[in-house]
């Protein structure tokens, strides 16, 4: 199997990255694209107490099993299937699934540190950066963490101030200007995301003689 075309997608917390990924993936046939997410490589922290979990900084590069993440990307490069247990952010109400990540001509690598991890960054052919104003991003983060992940308001705010924003400024923001495309997503309009996904796929397809994009 030849090297896949690798698209790196990173964004600030609350930038709308998850919605963008769903829209982006809809532009491909299932056997054309595969996604590997840094989030599924968190070093388990489910043995911690509630207070320890609140103080633990998940927004550091050391919170990720970096070697395993890089190893599995290379496994996909080699045409091998990767099996990985879904990470559920220590939510006891969610039973983790076993993910089957199959190699494909297009590989999407997603995560906060994919540009900071130089061994991963050098594998990327196209880099996309999603961003949003801090007030907009915080509002989205609150909605997600309070409802989907079961955190309380004080926990979310503590992590935002002490972990999320400092990590964004140190490990992601410095790579913004070197990305191929920056998307500022300050509204919740699906059209903005859909249009961006359409434009990216068209642009990459025009520069790809294999025409693997729809």
Tab-separated table of C-alpha atoms in Angstrom:
chain	number	residue	atom	x	y	z
A	1	UNK	CA	0.000	0.000	0.000
A	2	UNK	CA	1.372	3.438	-0.941
A	3	UNK	CA	1.594	6.224	1.627
A	4	UNK	CA	-1.834	7.743	2.299
A	5	UNK	CA	-2.558	11.421	1.803
A	6	UNK	CA	-2.426	12.693	5.385
A	7	UNK	CA	-4.593	15.586	6.579
A	8	UNK	CA	-3.918	16.987	10.029
A	9	UNK	CA	-6.796	18.727	11.795
A	10	UNK	CA	-6.341	20.584	15.077
A	11	UNK	CA	-8.309	23.243	16.838
A	12	UNK	CA	-8.867	25.037	20.072
A	13	UNK	CA	-11.333	23.562	22.518
A	14	UNK	CA	-14.791	24.753	21.466
A	15	UNK	CA	-13.730	25.597	17.915
A	16	UNK	CA	-16.297	23.231	16.392
A	17	UNK	CA	-13.715	20.635	15.395
A	18	UNK	CA	-15.980	17.631	15.994
A	19	UNK	CA	-18.734	19.012	13.774
A	20	UNK	CA	-16.185	19.934	11.126
A	21	UNK	CA	-14.775	16.401	11.110
A	22	UNK	CA	-18.222	14.872	10.644
A	23	UNK	CA	-18.948	17.194	7.726
A	24	UNK	CA	-15.509	16.591	6.242
A	25	UNK	CA	-15.832	12.798	6.408
A	26	UNK	CA	-19.152	12.984	4.565
A	27	UNK	CA	-17.234	13.994	1.438
A	28	UNK	CA	-15.624	10.579	1.140
A	29	UNK	CA	-16.629	6.999	0.581
A	30	UNK	CA	-16.043	4.819	3.633
A	31	UNK	CA	-13.177	2.910	2.043
A	32	UNK	CA	-11.416	6.130	0.970
A	33	UNK	CA	-10.779	7.674	4.359
A	34	UNK	CA	-9.866	6.735	7.899
A	35	UNK	CA	-9.564	8.808	11.067
A	36	UNK	CA	-7.171	8.418	13.963
A	37	UNK	CA	-7.767	10.681	16.964
A	38	UNK	CA	-5.254	11.703	19.570
A	39	UNK	CA	-8.048	11.645	22.164
A	40	UNK	CA	-8.076	7.841	22.116
A	41	UNK	CA	-4.458	7.809	23.330
A	42	UNK	CA	-4.916	9.481	26.700
A	43	UNK	CA	-3.007	7.697	29.437
A	44	UNK	CA	-5.820	6.234	31.630
A	45	UNK	CA	-6.720	8.380	34.614
A	46	UNK	CA	-9.877	6.554	35.715
A	47	UNK	CA	-8.293	5.409	38.983
A	48	UNK	CA	-8.102	8.970	40.255
A	49	UNK	CA	-10.498	10.417	42.818
A	50	UNK	CA	-12.894	13.165	41.760
A	51	UNK	CA	-10.619	15.834	43.241
A	52	UNK	CA	-7.518	14.333	41.633
A	53	UNK	CA	-9.342	14.208	38.309
A	54	UNK	CA	-10.275	17.880	38.661
A	55	UNK	CA	-6.675	18.903	39.269
A	56	UNK	CA	-5.097	16.553	36.732
A	57	UNK	CA	-4.038	18.370	33.585
A	58	UNK	CA	-5.286	16.475	30.517
A	59	UNK	CA	-4.119	19.355	28.298
A	60	UNK	CA	-0.417	18.536	28.348
A	61	UNK	CA	1.490	16.566	25.710
A	62	UNK	CA	2.565	14.152	28.459
A	63	UNK	CA	-1.079	13.159	29.082
A	64	UNK	CA	-1.032	11.317	25.740
A	65	UNK	CA	0.656	8.009	25.005
A	66	UNK	CA	2.679	9.726	22.322
A	67	UNK	CA	4.732	6.685	21.314
A	68	UNK	CA	1.648	4.523	20.858
A	69	UNK	CA	-0.114	7.240	18.843
A	70	UNK	CA	2.854	7.557	16.482
A	71	UNK	CA	3.237	3.782	16.275
A	72	UNK	CA	-0.382	3.286	15.213
A	73	UNK	CA	-0.161	6.010	12.551
A	74	UNK	CA	2.782	4.137	11.087
A	75	UNK	CA	0.833	0.882	11.276
A	76	UNK	CA	-1.807	2.492	9.041
A	77	UNK	CA	0.978	3.647	6.708
A	78	UNK	CA	2.038	-0.009	6.470
A	79	UNK	CA	-1.480	-1.128	5.560
A	80	UNK	CA	-2.264	-2.697	8.934
A	81	UNK	CA	-5.560	-2.434	10.834
A	82	UNK	CA	-5.326	-0.725	14.228
A	83	UNK	CA	-7.525	-1.737	17.166
A	84	UNK	CA	-7.905	0.764	19.962
A	85	UNK	CA	-10.343	1.095	22.853
A	86	UNK	CA	-12.343	4.313	22.648
A	87	UNK	CA	-11.491	6.864	25.320
A	88	UNK	CA	-14.605	8.048	27.166
A	89	UNK	CA	-13.101	10.852	29.281
A	90	UNK	CA	-13.645	8.842	32.474
A	91	UNK	CA	-17.425	9.051	32.107
A	92	UNK	CA	-18.758	5.958	33.955
A	93	UNK	CA	-22.069	6.155	32.061
A	94	UNK	CA	-20.389	5.390	28.719
A	95	UNK	CA	-19.179	1.910	27.838
A	96	UNK	CA	-16.104	2.258	25.612
A	97	UNK	CA	-16.193	0.678	22.165
A	98	UNK	CA	-13.351	-1.146	20.495
A	99	UNK	CA	-12.370	0.968	17.513
A	100	UNK	CA	-11.278	-0.683	14.281
A	101	UNK	CA	-9.179	1.799	12.309
A	102	UNK	CA	-8.592	0.551	8.786
A	103	UNK	CA	-5.917	1.847	6.398
A	104	UNK	CA	-7.214	3.979	3.524
A	105	UNK	CA	-5.891	6.287	0.786
A	106	UNK	CA	-6.778	9.323	2.935
A	107	UNK	CA	-5.744	9.434	6.571
A	108	UNK	CA	-7.072	12.144	8.881
A	109	UNK	CA	-4.977	12.704	12.000
A	110	UNK	CA	-6.776	14.767	14.611
A	111	UNK	CA	-5.753	16.183	17.969
A	112	UNK	CA	-4.507	19.110	20.024
A	113	UNK	CA	-0.815	18.195	19.821
A	114	UNK	CA	-0.447	16.861	16.270
A	115	UNK	CA	1.595	19.888	15.169
A	116	UNK	CA	3.611	20.015	18.397
A	117	UNK	CA	4.591	16.339	18.065
A	118	UNK	CA	7.221	16.863	15.377
A	119	UNK	CA	7.367	13.186	14.436
A	120	UNK	CA	3.638	13.369	13.653
A	121	UNK	CA	3.720	16.833	12.085
A	122	UNK	CA	6.327	15.790	9.534
A	123	UNK	CA	3.983	13.079	8.234
A	124	UNK	CA	1.216	15.561	7.373
A	125	UNK	CA	0.552	16.644	3.789
A	126	UNK	CA	-2.130	19.244	4.589
A	127	UNK	CA	-2.745	21.082	7.866
A	128	UNK	CA	-6.055	22.584	8.985
A	129	UNK	CA	-6.413	24.839	12.032
A	130	UNK	CA	-9.844	25.573	13.526
A	131	UNK	CA	-10.220	28.473	15.913
A	132	UNK	CA	-12.844	30.587	17.668
A	133	UNK	CA	-12.945	33.605	19.950
A	134	UNK	CA	-12.335	32.625	23.560
A	135	UNK	CA	-15.828	33.613	24.780
A	136	UNK	CA	-17.473	31.543	22.034
A	137	UNK	CA	-15.183	28.587	22.667
A	138	UNK	CA	-15.835	28.654	26.421
A	139	UNK	CA	-19.597	28.656	25.928
A	140	UNK	CA	-19.311	25.577	23.694
A	141	UNK	CA	-16.966	23.876	26.153
A	142	UNK	CA	-19.419	24.434	28.993
A	143	UNK	CA	-22.297	22.945	26.995
A	144	UNK	CA	-20.246	19.893	26.055
A	145	UNK	CA	-18.627	19.126	29.394
A	146	UNK	CA	-21.679	19.738	31.552
A	147	UNK	CA	-23.998	17.625	29.404
A	148	UNK	CA	-21.884	15.055	27.575
A	149	UNK	CA	-19.074	14.397	30.039
A	150	UNK	CA	-20.808	14.910	33.364
A	151	UNK	CA	-18.486	17.531	34.823
A	152	UNK	CA	-19.783	20.266	37.115
A	153	UNK	CA	-19.442	23.977	36.377
A	154	UNK	CA	-16.582	24.627	38.814
A	155	UNK	CA	-14.558	21.752	37.363
A	156	UNK	CA	-14.996	23.055	33.821
A	157	UNK	CA	-13.995	26.600	34.752
A	158	UNK	CA	-10.976	25.443	36.780
A	159	UNK	CA	-9.670	23.404	33.847
A	160	UNK	CA	-10.424	26.156	31.340
A	161	UNK	CA	-8.448	28.804	33.232
A	162	UNK	CA	-5.584	26.641	34.487
A	163	UNK	CA	-5.229	23.986	31.779
A	164	UNK	CA	-7.070	24.611	28.501
A	165	UNK	CA	-6.104	28.201	27.698
A	166	UNK	CA	-2.429	27.932	28.764
A	167	UNK	CA	-2.036	24.706	26.772
A	168	UNK	CA	-3.615	26.234	23.669
A	169	UNK	CA	-1.284	29.223	23.873
A	170	UNK	CA	1.832	27.075	24.301
A	171	UNK	CA	1.234	23.929	22.241
A	172	UNK	CA	-1.165	24.872	19.449
A	173	UNK	CA	-1.293	28.607	18.728
A	174	UNK	CA	2.396	28.839	17.645
A	175	UNK	CA	1.596	26.564	14.668
A	176	UNK	CA	-1.405	28.516	13.425
A	177	UNK	CA	0.457	30.587	10.835
A	178	UNK	CA	2.215	27.551	9.363
A	179	UNK	CA	-1.029	25.708	8.570
A	180	UNK	CA	-2.375	25.442	5.027
A	181	UNK	CA	-5.820	26.616	6.094
A	182	UNK	CA	-7.181	28.468	9.140
A	183	UNK	CA	-10.943	28.421	9.757
A	184	UNK	CA	-12.385	30.942	12.229
A	185	UNK	CA	-15.656	29.476	13.467
A	186	UNK	CA	-17.466	31.958	15.700
A	187	UNK	CA	-20.992	30.969	14.720
A	188	UNK	CA	-22.924	27.741	15.003
A	189	UNK	CA	-24.003	27.895	11.372
A	190	UNK	CA	-23.556	24.486	9.689
A	191	UNK	CA	-23.185	26.258	6.337
A	192	UNK	CA	-19.822	27.769	7.302
A	193	UNK	CA	-18.425	24.351	8.160
A	194	UNK	CA	-19.998	22.649	5.138
A	195	UNK	CA	-18.672	25.320	2.767
A	196	UNK	CA	-15.190	25.042	4.251
A	197	UNK	CA	-15.196	21.255	3.888
A	198	UNK	CA	-16.393	21.538	0.281
A	199	UNK	CA	-13.723	24.071	-0.616
A	200	UNK	CA	-10.925	22.052	0.979
A	201	UNK	CA	-11.912	18.826	-0.748
A	202	UNK	CA	-12.177	20.592	-4.114
A	203	UNK	CA	-8.783	22.276	-3.689
A	204	UNK	CA	-7.016	19.075	-2.667
A	205	UNK	CA	-8.724	17.083	-5.409
A	206	UNK	CA	-7.565	19.567	-8.038
A	207	UNK	CA	-3.988	18.967	-6.917
A	208	UNK	CA	-4.315	15.197	-6.682
A	209	UNK	CA	-3.913	13.321	-9.949
A	210	UNK	CA	-5.380	10.187	-8.419
A	211	UNK	CA	-8.712	11.966	-7.892
A	212	UNK	CA	-9.423	10.071	-4.692
A	213	UNK	CA	-11.809	12.769	-3.441
A	214	UNK	CA	-15.480	12.773	-4.316
